[in-house]
Structure formats: C-alpha cells, structure tokens
Coordinates of C-alpha atoms and ligand atoms in Angstrom, one line a residue:
E1 CA 3.5 -26.5 14.4
S2 CA 0.1 -25.6 13.5
D3 CA -0.9 -29.5 12.7
E4 CA 0.1 -30.3 16.1
I5 CA -1.9 -27.6 17.5
K6 CA -4.8 -28.0 15.9
K7 CA -4.9 -31.6 17.0
R8 CA -4.0 -30.5 20.5
L9 CA -7.1 -28.5 20.1
N10 CA -9.5 -30.7 18.9
Q11 CA -8.1 -33.8 21.7
L12 CA -8.8 -31.1 24.6
I13 CA -11.9 -29.7 23.3
H14 CA -13.2 -33.6 22.9
D15 CA -12.1 -34.9 26.0
L16 CA -13.5 -31.7 27.7
G17 CA -17.0 -32.4 25.9
L18 CA -16.7 -29.3 24.2
A19 CA -17.0 -30.6 21.0
D20 CA -20.7 -29.9 20.0
E21 CA -19.7 -25.9 20.6
V22 CA -16.7 -25.5 19.7
Q23 CA -14.7 -26.2 16.3
V24 CA -10.8 -26.1 15.4
V25 CA -10.6 -24.7 11.6
L26 CA -7.4 -24.6 9.8
T27 CA -7.2 -21.4 8.0
G28 CA -4.7 -20.1 5.4
C29 CA -2.3 -17.4 6.2
F30 CA -3.1 -14.5 8.1
G31 CA 0.1 -12.4 6.9
F32 CA 1.3 -11.9 10.2
C33 CA 4.2 -14.2 9.4
E34 CA 6.3 -13.1 12.0
K35 CA 3.8 -13.7 14.8
G36 CA 2.6 -16.9 13.6
P37 CA 1.5 -19.7 14.6
I38 CA -1.8 -17.9 15.1
V39 CA -4.3 -18.9 16.8
K40 CA -8.0 -16.5 16.9
V41 CA -10.9 -17.4 19.2
L42 CA -14.1 -16.2 17.6
P43 CA -17.0 -14.5 17.8
D44 CA -14.6 -12.3 20.3
N45 CA -11.9 -12.0 16.9
T46 CA -9.3 -12.7 20.0
F47 CA -5.4 -13.1 18.4
Y48 CA -2.9 -15.0 20.3
V49 CA 0.2 -15.0 18.4
Q50 CA 3.6 -17.1 18.8
V51 CA 1.6 -19.8 20.1
T52 CA 3.5 -23.6 20.9
P53 CA 1.9 -26.6 21.4
N54 CA 2.3 -26.4 25.0
D55 CA -0.2 -23.0 25.4
V56 CA -3.1 -25.3 23.9
V57 CA -4.2 -26.2 27.3
E58 CA -4.0 -22.7 28.9
I59 CA -5.6 -21.4 25.8
V60 CA -8.7 -23.8 26.3
E61 CA -8.9 -23.7 30.1
E62 CA -8.6 -20.2 30.3
H63 CA -10.4 -18.7 27.1
I64 CA -12.8 -21.3 26.1
V65 CA -13.8 -22.4 29.6
K66 CA -13.7 -19.1 31.5
G67 CA -13.6 -16.9 29.1
R68 CA -10.7 -15.1 30.7
L69 CA -7.8 -13.9 28.0
V70 CA -4.6 -15.2 28.0
K71 CA -2.7 -12.3 28.4
R72 CA 1.1 -13.4 27.6
L73 CA 0.0 -14.6 24.4
L74 CA -2.2 -11.5 23.3
Y75 CA -0.2 -9.3 20.5
T76 CA 2.0 -6.5 22.2
D77 CA 2.2 -3.4 20.2
P78 CA 5.6 -2.6 20.4
T79 CA 5.0 1.3 20.4
N80 CA 3.3 1.7 23.5
D81 CA 3.7 -1.7 25.2
E82 CA -0.2 -2.0 25.1
Q83 CA -1.5 -5.7 24.8
I84 CA -3.8 -6.0 21.8
S85 CA -6.2 -8.7 21.7
D86 CA -8.3 -7.8 18.6
S87 CA -6.5 -8.3 15.7
K88 CA -8.4 -4.9 13.9
G89 CA -6.6 -2.9 16.6
M90 CA -3.0 -3.9 15.2
D91 CA -1.0 -1.6 13.5
F92 CA -0.1 -4.7 11.3
Y93 CA -3.6 -4.4 10.0
K94 CA -4.8 -1.1 10.1
K95 CA -3.9 0.2 7.0
Q96 CA -4.5 -2.7 5.1
I97 CA -7.2 -3.3 2.8
R98 CA -7.9 -7.0 1.7
I99 CA -9.1 -8.0 -1.6
A100 CA -7.0 -10.4 -2.9
L101 CA -6.7 -11.9 0.9
K102 CA -9.8 -11.2 1.9
N103 CA -10.6 -15.1 2.7
C104 CA -7.0 -15.5 3.8
G105 CA -7.0 -16.3 7.6
F106 CA -10.7 -16.6 7.6
I107 CA -12.1 -19.7 5.9
N108 CA -11.1 -23.1 6.0
P109 CA -9.9 -23.4 2.7
E110 CA -10.4 -27.2 2.0
N111 CA -14.0 -26.5 3.0
I112 CA -16.3 -25.2 -0.3
D113 CA -19.0 -24.2 1.8
E114 CA -17.1 -21.7 3.8
Y115 CA -15.9 -20.0 0.7
I116 CA -19.7 -20.1 -0.4
A117 CA -20.5 -18.5 3.1
R118 CA -18.3 -15.2 2.2
D119 CA -20.4 -15.1 -1.2
G120 CA -18.3 -17.5 -3.2
Y121 CA -19.2 -18.3 -7.1
Q122 CA -21.7 -15.5 -6.6
A123 CA -19.9 -13.2 -9.2
L124 CA -19.6 -16.9 -11.5
G125 CA -23.4 -17.8 -10.8
K126 CA -24.5 -13.6 -12.0
C127 CA -22.0 -14.0 -14.6
L128 CA -23.4 -16.8 -16.4
S129 CA -27.3 -16.1 -15.7
E130 CA -27.4 -12.5 -15.9
R131 CA -24.5 -10.9 -17.9
T132 CA -22.8 -11.2 -21.4
P133 CA -19.3 -11.6 -21.7
E134 CA -18.8 -8.1 -22.9
E135 CA -20.5 -6.8 -19.9
V136 CA -18.1 -8.5 -17.8
I137 CA -15.2 -7.5 -19.6
K138 CA -16.6 -4.0 -19.7
E139 CA -16.9 -4.5 -15.7
V140 CA -13.0 -5.8 -15.3
K141 CA -11.8 -3.0 -17.9
D142 CA -13.6 -0.2 -15.9
S143 CA -12.5 -1.3 -12.4
G144 CA -8.8 -0.5 -13.8
L145 CA -7.4 -4.0 -12.7
R146 CA -3.9 -4.3 -13.7
G147 CA -2.1 -7.5 -13.9
R148 CA -0.3 -8.3 -10.6
G149 CA 2.3 -10.9 -11.9
G150 CA 4.5 -7.6 -12.6
G151 CA 3.7 -6.9 -16.2
G152 CA 0.9 -4.0 -14.9
F153 CA -1.4 -5.0 -18.2
P154 CA -5.0 -3.9 -18.2
T155 CA -6.7 -7.5 -17.0
G156 CA -10.4 -6.2 -18.8
L157 CA -8.3 -5.4 -22.3
K158 CA -6.2 -8.7 -22.1
W159 CA -9.4 -10.6 -21.9
E160 CA -11.1 -8.6 -24.4
I161 CA -8.4 -9.3 -26.8
T162 CA -8.4 -13.0 -26.5
K163 CA -12.3 -12.8 -26.6
N164 CA -11.9 -11.2 -30.4
V165 CA -9.6 -13.8 -31.8
E166 CA -11.7 -16.5 -33.8
N167 CA -11.1 -20.1 -32.6
D168 CA -13.3 -22.6 -31.7
Q169 CA -10.7 -23.7 -28.8
K170 CA -9.3 -20.8 -26.3
Y171 CA -7.7 -21.7 -23.0
V172 CA -7.6 -20.0 -19.5
V173 CA -4.1 -20.2 -17.7
C174 CA -3.3 -19.0 -14.2
N175 CA 0.3 -18.4 -13.9
A176 CA 1.3 -19.9 -10.3
D177 CA 5.0 -20.1 -11.0
E178 CA 6.1 -17.6 -8.2
G179 CA 9.9 -17.5 -8.5
D180 CA 11.2 -14.2 -6.5
P181 CA 13.3 -14.6 -3.5
G182 CA 11.2 -13.7 -1.3
A183 CA 7.7 -13.3 -2.7
F184 CA 4.6 -15.8 -1.7
M185 CA 1.7 -13.8 -2.3
D186 CA 0.8 -16.4 -4.9
R187 CA 1.2 -19.3 -3.0
S188 CA -0.6 -18.1 0.4
I189 CA -4.0 -17.4 -1.8
L190 CA -3.6 -20.3 -3.4
E191 CA -3.1 -22.4 0.2
G192 CA -5.6 -19.5 1.8
D193 CA -8.6 -19.3 -0.7
P194 CA -7.7 -21.2 -3.7
H195 CA -11.5 -21.1 -4.6
S196 CA -11.4 -17.1 -5.6
V197 CA -8.8 -18.6 -8.3
L198 CA -11.4 -21.3 -9.8
E199 CA -14.1 -18.8 -9.9
A200 CA -12.0 -16.1 -11.4
M201 CA -10.8 -18.6 -13.9
A202 CA -14.4 -19.7 -15.0
I203 CA -15.6 -16.4 -15.4
C204 CA -12.4 -15.6 -17.5
G205 CA -13.7 -18.5 -19.5
Y206 CA -16.9 -17.4 -19.9
C207 CA -15.9 -13.9 -21.1
I208 CA -12.8 -15.4 -23.8
G209 CA -15.1 -18.6 -24.7
A210 CA -12.4 -21.0 -23.3
D211 CA -14.1 -24.7 -22.2
K212 CA -10.4 -25.2 -20.4
G213 CA -8.6 -23.9 -17.4
L214 CA -4.9 -24.7 -16.4
V215 CA -3.3 -23.6 -13.5
Y216 CA 0.8 -23.8 -14.1
I217 CA 2.0 -24.1 -10.7
R218 CA 5.4 -25.0 -9.0
A219 CA 6.1 -28.6 -7.5
E220 CA 7.4 -26.9 -4.8
Y221 CA 4.3 -26.2 -3.6
P222 CA 2.7 -29.1 -2.4
L223 CA 0.4 -27.8 -0.1
A224 CA -1.1 -25.1 -2.5
I225 CA -1.4 -27.8 -4.9
Q226 CA -3.2 -30.5 -2.1
R227 CA -5.9 -27.2 -1.6
L228 CA -6.2 -26.8 -5.4
K229 CA -6.7 -30.3 -5.9
I230 CA -9.7 -30.5 -3.4
A231 CA -11.0 -27.1 -4.3
I232 CA -11.7 -28.5 -8.1
K233 CA -13.0 -31.7 -6.7
Q234 CA -15.6 -30.2 -4.5
A235 CA -16.6 -27.5 -7.1
E236 CA -16.7 -30.1 -9.7
E237 CA -19.3 -31.9 -7.2
Y238 CA -21.3 -28.5 -6.6
G239 CA -21.9 -27.7 -10.2
L240 CA -19.6 -25.2 -10.1
I241 CA -17.0 -26.6 -12.5
G242 CA -17.7 -29.1 -15.2
D243 CA -20.3 -29.6 -17.7
D244 CA -23.3 -27.2 -17.7
I245 CA -22.4 -25.4 -14.6
L246 CA -25.1 -24.3 -13.0
G247 CA -27.6 -25.5 -15.5
T248 CA -26.4 -22.9 -17.8
G249 CA -25.0 -25.2 -20.8
F250 CA -21.2 -23.4 -19.8
N251 CA -18.8 -26.1 -19.6
F252 CA -15.3 -25.1 -18.2
H253 CA -12.9 -27.7 -16.7
I254 CA -9.9 -27.0 -15.0
E255 CA -6.4 -28.9 -14.7
L256 CA -3.0 -28.5 -13.1
R257 CA 0.0 -28.4 -14.8
Y258 CA 3.2 -28.5 -12.7
G259 CA 6.7 -26.1 -13.5
A260 CA 10.1 -27.3 -12.2
G261 CA 10.7 -24.2 -10.3
A262 CA 12.5 -21.9 -13.3
F263 CA 12.2 -18.9 -12.9
V264 CA 12.0 -17.8 -16.4
C265 CA 8.7 -20.2 -16.6
G266 CA 6.9 -16.6 -15.1
E267 CA 7.3 -15.4 -18.1
E268 CA 4.1 -16.3 -20.7
T269 CA 5.6 -18.2 -23.8
A270 CA 8.2 -19.6 -21.4
L271 CA 5.3 -20.9 -19.4
I272 CA 3.1 -22.0 -22.1
H273 CA 6.3 -24.3 -23.9
S274 CA 6.9 -26.0 -20.3
M275 CA 3.2 -26.5 -20.1
E276 CA 3.7 -28.3 -23.3
G277 CA 6.1 -30.5 -22.3
L278 CA 9.1 -28.4 -24.3
R279 CA 11.8 -26.4 -22.4
G280 CA 10.8 -23.8 -20.3
E281 CA 12.4 -20.7 -23.2
P282 CA 10.9 -17.8 -24.0
T283 CA 10.1 -16.7 -27.4
F284 CA 9.7 -13.4 -29.4
K285 CA 6.1 -11.7 -29.2
P286 CA 4.0 -11.6 -31.1
P287 CA 2.6 -13.5 -31.6
F288 CA 1.0 -12.6 -28.3
P289 CA -0.2 -16.1 -26.1
S290 CA -3.6 -14.3 -26.5
V291 CA -3.5 -14.9 -30.0
S292 CA -1.4 -18.1 -30.5
G293 CA -0.5 -19.5 -27.3
Y294 CA -1.1 -22.6 -25.9
M295 CA -1.0 -25.3 -28.4
G296 CA -1.0 -22.6 -30.8
K297 CA -4.7 -21.8 -29.3
P298 CA -5.4 -18.1 -28.1
T299 CA -4.6 -18.2 -24.3
N300 CA -5.8 -15.7 -21.9
V301 CA -2.4 -15.9 -18.9
N302 CA -3.1 -14.2 -15.6
N303 CA -1.4 -14.7 -12.4
V304 CA -3.0 -15.7 -9.1
E305 CA -3.1 -12.5 -7.3
T306 CA -5.3 -10.9 -10.8
F307 CA -7.4 -13.7 -10.3
A308 CA -8.2 -13.2 -6.8
N309 CA -9.4 -9.6 -7.3
I310 CA -11.7 -10.9 -10.0
P311 CA -14.9 -12.7 -7.8
V312 CA -14.6 -9.1 -5.3
I313 CA -14.4 -6.3 -8.3
L314 CA -17.6 -8.3 -9.9
N315 CA -19.5 -8.6 -6.4
K316 CA -19.1 -5.0 -5.2
G317 CA -18.7 -3.2 -8.6
A318 CA -16.2 -1.4 -10.9
E319 CA -16.9 2.0 -9.4
W320 CA -16.3 0.3 -5.6
F321 CA -12.4 -1.0 -6.7
S322 CA -11.6 1.8 -8.9
K323 CA -11.9 4.2 -6.1
I324 CA -9.2 2.4 -4.1
G325 CA -5.9 3.2 -5.5
T326 CA -4.1 5.8 -7.4
E327 CA -5.0 7.8 -10.7
K328 CA -3.4 5.0 -13.5
S329 CA -2.7 1.9 -10.5
K330 CA -6.4 0.5 -8.8
G331 CA -7.0 -1.4 -6.1
T332 CA -4.5 -3.0 -3.7
K333 CA -1.1 -4.5 -4.3
V334 CA 0.2 -7.7 -1.9
F335 CA 3.4 -7.6 -0.8
A336 CA 5.9 -9.8 1.0
L337 CA 7.8 -8.1 3.2
A338 CA 11.0 -9.9 4.0
G339 CA 14.8 -9.0 5.3
K340 CA 15.3 -6.5 8.0
I341 CA 12.5 -5.1 9.0
N342 CA 10.0 -6.3 12.2
N343 CA 6.8 -7.4 10.9
V344 CA 8.4 -10.2 8.0
G345 CA 4.7 -11.0 6.5
L346 CA 2.3 -10.7 3.9
I347 CA 0.4 -7.4 3.4
E348 CA -2.5 -5.9 1.1
V349 CA -2.4 -2.2 0.9
P350 CA -4.2 0.1 -1.4
M351 CA -2.0 1.5 -4.3
G352 CA -0.6 4.9 -3.3
T353 CA 0.3 3.7 0.0
T354 CA 3.9 5.0 0.5
L355 CA 6.8 2.9 1.5
R356 CA 6.9 4.8 5.0
E357 CA 4.2 3.5 5.7
V358 CA 4.5 0.1 4.5
I359 CA 7.8 0.0 6.0
Y360 CA 7.2 1.6 9.5
D361 CA 3.7 1.6 10.4
I362 CA 2.9 -1.9 8.7
G363 CA 6.4 -3.3 8.9
G364 CA 6.7 -2.2 12.6
G365 CA 10.3 -0.3 11.8
I366 CA 13.8 -1.7 10.7
K367 CA 15.2 -4.9 13.3
D368 CA 17.0 -4.1 16.2
G369 CA 16.4 -0.3 15.7
K370 CA 18.8 -0.2 13.0
E371 CA 18.6 2.6 10.2
F372 CA 16.8 1.8 7.0
K373 CA 19.2 1.8 3.9
A374 CA 16.9 0.5 0.8
V375 CA 14.1 -1.7 0.0
Q376 CA 14.5 -3.9 -3.4
T377 CA 11.2 -4.4 -4.9
G378 CA 10.3 -5.9 -7.8
G379 CA 12.4 -8.9 -6.8
P380 CA 15.4 -9.8 -9.4
S381 CA 13.9 -7.7 -11.9
G382 CA 13.7 -4.7 -9.3
G383 CA 15.6 -2.0 -8.3
C384 CA 16.7 -0.3 -5.1
L385 CA 14.8 2.5 -3.4
T386 CA 16.7 4.5 -0.7
K387 CA 15.6 6.8 2.2
D388 CA 14.9 9.4 -0.3
F389 CA 11.9 7.5 -1.9
L390 CA 10.4 6.9 1.7
D391 CA 7.7 9.3 1.2
L392 CA 7.0 8.0 -2.4
P393 CA 3.4 6.5 -3.0
I394 CA 3.7 2.7 -4.5
D395 CA 2.5 2.4 -7.7
Y396 CA 3.2 1.2 -11.0
D397 CA 3.9 4.0 -13.0
N398 CA 6.2 5.1 -9.4
L399 CA 8.0 2.7 -9.2
L400 CA 9.1 2.5 -12.7
A401 CA 10.1 6.4 -12.7
S402 CA 11.8 5.5 -9.5
G403 CA 13.9 2.8 -11.0
S404 CA 12.7 0.1 -9.8
M405 CA 9.4 -1.6 -10.8
M406 CA 5.8 -3.2 -9.1
G407 CA 7.0 -6.9 -10.0
S408 CA 4.8 -9.6 -8.3
G409 CA 5.1 -7.6 -4.9
G410 CA 8.0 -8.8 -3.3
M411 CA 9.8 -6.4 -1.1
I412 CA 13.3 -7.1 0.8
V413 CA 14.6 -4.4 3.2
M414 CA 18.0 -3.6 3.9
D415 CA 19.8 -2.1 7.2
E416 CA 22.7 -0.2 7.5
N417 CA 24.8 -3.1 8.0
D418 CA 24.0 -4.1 4.2
C419 CA 26.5 -4.0 1.2
M420 CA 24.3 -3.0 -1.6
V421 CA 27.5 -4.3 -3.7
S422 CA 26.8 -7.6 -2.3
I423 CA 23.1 -7.3 -2.6
A424 CA 23.2 -6.9 -6.5
K425 CA 25.6 -9.6 -6.3
F426 CA 23.1 -11.8 -4.7
Y427 CA 20.4 -11.2 -7.2
L428 CA 22.4 -11.6 -10.2
D429 CA 23.7 -14.7 -9.5
F430 CA 20.0 -15.9 -9.0
T431 CA 19.4 -14.5 -12.5
L432 CA 22.3 -16.2 -13.5
E433 CA 21.1 -19.3 -12.4
E434 CA 17.5 -18.9 -13.6
S435 CA 18.8 -18.1 -17.3
C436 CA 17.5 -20.6 -19.7
G437 CA 20.4 -19.5 -21.6
K438 CA 18.7 -19.4 -24.8
C439 CA 20.6 -15.9 -26.1
T440 CA 24.0 -14.9 -25.6
P441 CA 23.2 -11.0 -23.8
C442 CA 21.5 -13.1 -21.1
R443 CA 23.7 -15.9 -20.7
V444 CA 27.2 -14.7 -21.5
G445 CA 26.4 -10.8 -20.6
N446 CA 25.0 -11.8 -16.9
K447 CA 28.4 -13.7 -16.2
R448 CA 30.5 -11.5 -17.3
L449 CA 28.6 -9.1 -14.8
Y450 CA 28.8 -11.0 -12.3
E451 CA 32.5 -12.0 -12.3
L452 CA 33.1 -8.0 -12.5
L453 CA 31.0 -7.9 -9.1
D454 CA 32.7 -10.5 -7.8
K455 CA 36.1 -9.0 -8.2
I456 CA 35.1 -5.8 -7.1
T457 CA 33.7 -7.5 -3.6
Q458 CA 36.8 -9.3 -3.3
G459 CA 38.7 -6.0 -3.2
K460 CA 40.3 -6.8 -6.5
G461 CA 38.3 -4.3 -8.2
E462 CA 39.5 -1.5 -10.4
E463 CA 37.4 2.4 -11.0
Q464 CA 37.1 1.4 -14.7
D465 CA 35.4 -1.6 -13.2
I466 CA 32.2 0.4 -12.2
E467 CA 32.1 1.8 -15.8
K468 CA 32.2 -1.4 -17.4
L469 CA 29.2 -2.6 -15.2
K470 CA 27.1 0.5 -16.4
E471 CA 28.0 -0.1 -20.0
L472 CA 27.6 -4.1 -20.1
S473 CA 24.3 -3.4 -18.1
V474 CA 23.0 -1.1 -20.9
V475 CA 23.5 -3.6 -23.6
I476 CA 22.0 -6.3 -21.8
K477 CA 19.2 -4.7 -21.1
D478 CA 19.0 -3.6 -24.9
T479 CA 19.7 -6.6 -26.5
A480 CA 18.5 -9.6 -24.4
L481 CA 15.4 -11.6 -25.7
C482 CA 12.9 -11.6 -23.0
G483 CA 12.1 -9.8 -19.7
L484 CA 14.2 -11.7 -17.5
G485 CA 17.2 -10.9 -19.2
Q486 CA 16.4 -7.5 -20.3
T487 CA 15.8 -6.7 -16.4
S488 CA 18.4 -8.6 -15.0
P489 CA 21.0 -5.6 -14.7
N490 CA 18.5 -3.6 -12.6
P491 CA 20.0 -4.1 -9.3
V492 CA 23.3 -3.5 -10.6
L493 CA 22.3 0.0 -12.0
S494 CA 20.2 1.2 -9.3
T495 CA 22.7 -0.2 -6.7
I496 CA 25.2 1.6 -8.4
K497 CA 23.1 5.2 -9.2
N498 CA 21.9 5.1 -5.4
F499 CA 25.2 3.7 -3.7
E500 CA 28.0 4.2 -6.2
D501 CA 30.1 4.9 -3.0
E502 CA 29.8 1.6 -1.6
Y503 CA 31.2 0.3 -5.1
K504 CA 34.2 3.2 -4.8
A505 CA 34.8 1.8 -1.3
H506 CA 35.2 -1.5 -2.3
V507 CA 38.0 -0.6 -5.0
L508 CA 39.5 1.8 -2.8
D509 CA 40.1 0.0 0.4
G510 CA 40.9 -3.4 -1.5
K511 CA 37.9 -5.5 0.3
Ligands
SF4_601 FE1 16.2 -16.7 -22.0 FE2 17.4 -14.9 -20.5 FE3 17.5 -14.8 -23.3 FE4 15.3 -14.8 -21.8 S1 17.1 -13.1 -21.8 S2 15.4 -15.8 -23.5 S3 15.8 -16.3 -20.0 S4 18.6 -16.3 -22.1

C-alpha cells in the first residue's frame, strides 16, 4: 500500500507541476505500525495516519497546494480526543528516546547522502583519522553499552577481547538472524537505516584488526537484504567501505550471508557454523568466537541493534550515552510491542522505563478496554510478568530478577481472556520446532513438556502433572547444551509461578 501511495503522490505532484518543489521520499518504519501507512509532511511535521491510496488527492490538493490540514487523517489522541498533527506531540513518541532508531522514518534508506546529512560516517572518519583502536574501545566500554541481542554482554569488552587475540585474519559478524516471535527490531533498523550498521561494523573492524565483515541475515527479510545491498554498494562507491577507506590505508569489506530462518542460528556458534555451510548447531564454549570463530579465526559477533548504537555513541560521547538508563543498563532499548495492546509497533525507550509507561502511556493500554493480564518479555526464552511488575523499571537485571529476561526486545501483551497455559504451550511449540535436536534434554525433554501441556489444556491432566512440569523444566534448564534449551522451559516455569491456579483449573474442571 505504501508503494501505491508513493506512486500516486509522485504522479499527482508531477501532474500539478510541483515536482521541483515537492519531493516524495520512501522512508523506513516510523515505529507506529498500528497507524500505518503514515505520510509525514515536512517542514511542518504533519503526521497523517492510516493513509490509503485514495487519500492522496486530498493530501496534495488540500495540504500541499492550499496549506490546509486534512483533519480526518490526523492522529487523534484517544485520551482526550484531541487532533494531533505533529508526531512530537503524540503520546506514542513522548517518552521515547531514539538512538538505534534515530534515522528510521527520517531518511530514505536507499540514499547514502541522507544518512551522511545526519552525521552518517562521521564517527568512522574520526576514528580512522584521529583515534587509536584502544581509544575507541575505551569509549565504547565507558558508554556501558551491552549486547542488545539478549545476552547483555558488555560490547566494548567483547571488542577488546577479540582485539587482544593475535591473528592476522579476524572477522566482524553482524547477527541479523532475528527469530523471536513478534520481534522485528533488527529488520526495521536494516530496512530504515542500513548504513548505521555498516558504519559500526567498519569501526569494529578497525578496533579489533579485522578487514572483513559479514552480515548473517535471514533470507525471509528480502527488503532488508535489498537495502543492505544498495547501502554496501553506495558506501563502496563513496570510499567508505572497501580498500583504503578515506585514504587511511584501512581496508574493510562487507558481504552478506543468508540464513534459512532457524531460531537456533541466533546463537553465536550455531550462526558461525551456518555461515561456514555446516548445520546450524551450537557447540560448547569455550572456545568463544572471539578466540576461534568463523573459519577458526577470532570473530566479533554483535547484533544489529548493538551496532546501530555505536555511531551515535562515538559522535555524542560515552558520557552522554551513559547518562541515559539505569546504573547497570545504559542507553535505550528497542521493543516490539505486540499482542493485545492498542499501539502495536516499535518503540525505543531509556532503560529504566517502567512496564506501565510502556504498556499504557506509549502502548495506549489494552485493546477493547480489557484488563491487562501479563506481558511476555524475552520471547520464547523469557517469562511472563504480571500486573505486580507494572512499576518495574525495565533493565537487564530487573527483568532477570523477576523471572524473565530482556531477550532481543519482543513484548507480547496478554489480556484477561488469555489462557496462560496455552501461552506456555504456544512458546514451547515454537522452541520444539526450532530445537536443532543435538542434545537430549532439549530434543526429548521439551517434547515431553509439550505433551504434558497438551494433556492439561485438553482437560486430561492430573495434579501431579504440574509437579512433573516443574521437575522436568529444571532438568532441561540445567542440562541442555545451548541457550535455546537452557531457557526453553522459562515460559512454563513463569506461568506456573504466576498462574498456577489456571493450570489447576484445567486439571480440576477437565477442560
Ligand atoms: Fe540444539 Fe536444543 Fe541442544 Fe541447543 S539445547 S544444542 S538447540 S538441542
């Protein structure tokens, strides 16, 4: 639909002889998916929502030609019925701070000039010409940035470890194998701002001593792939990727590697095996990829969102970045809001924002005025948080302490009508499907867990089945080989912990 809107806008603007004055630019995602497609008119920043191709004539003739707002397409604040024309005034954006999503919705991702106009490649230029790798790594360490893919490992420290391994061949890998159900942060960044990731990969290469970068991206992301390819080509033409970057003698090439959409390939060692053309199975660590990764060489793996933070940190400084967030979780986090929430979309908030702010102030509350029941964070590896946690400041440590986890940032909201046993079964079904089958606790244990859940949801369960679920979950967590298996029982354990009455109701009511 967006393509059709763009086509009609261009045609009409051309027919009215306005093509020299008015430019139509297709951007990446604004984040406010619930209200898409969005047409933003600059310079007055008017934000038209849920636009259809049939609205194009009115937008052009009324707004662009006569300077009058098309009121029926303006966003209406549901709390006070007030028409809002400016995105800055919307509750959806008020509490957000955009670092990783800084350019998404603002630039044409297929035009490198627009990225450069918003300080793009400035950080790379400064690093190569003015700073040593040690200085850059120190800045990243001082910023407190932690891996946004789920692990939360300090990014600067990871770079330092890889840098300190002696080897004449090293690699930078970008993990773009986003696989959580309901998560689309990385896809949006790559579709909306691919150069930020390429720039950060080159900076990382400079720091660790690598001349090659690989983006491991799932083949199901065709638009992200297309935009990455365009971005790589443009950056090469501008001398920002390739040999002798900016005349500094630093060489850095970037290639794409495609994944077949296996969730387990988000795990670093499985990802590397898949890139090598092997089965995407995890292996024991150590050795860590920083020491022996792609083709046995030291490899630094970071995910898309982590990389997207790097140019901004280096442009604005570690001190600026580290003032945002909580004591141990600095900066912002991108979350994909999905499920029974009014404003489905992509948001970026400072670490420490409470769940209540995310769900009610930004997310607009629960659909159809229903009661909030729980939110699943961390995808299938995470857990559900109940209303008792609504005032919990979200950061890595608080989520872990509450029995869930940050994960890559998926948030699925449940309302009063959702059955939590079925939710646990849904996630386990996903994990079961995605298990690589290498180790018995995950391959067989999760199957047994699923069978128990299935029995309970069919009303055929017995009370001791709930205890069996708990015992088996603990065994799987303790003995599975990789993170996928070790975290797969989390949705079962957290739903039993918070909603055991629902398990019992299934057993007692026989349905
Ligand atoms: Fe494969 Fe599961 Fe074992 Fe991980 S825990 S290695 S996904 S079988």
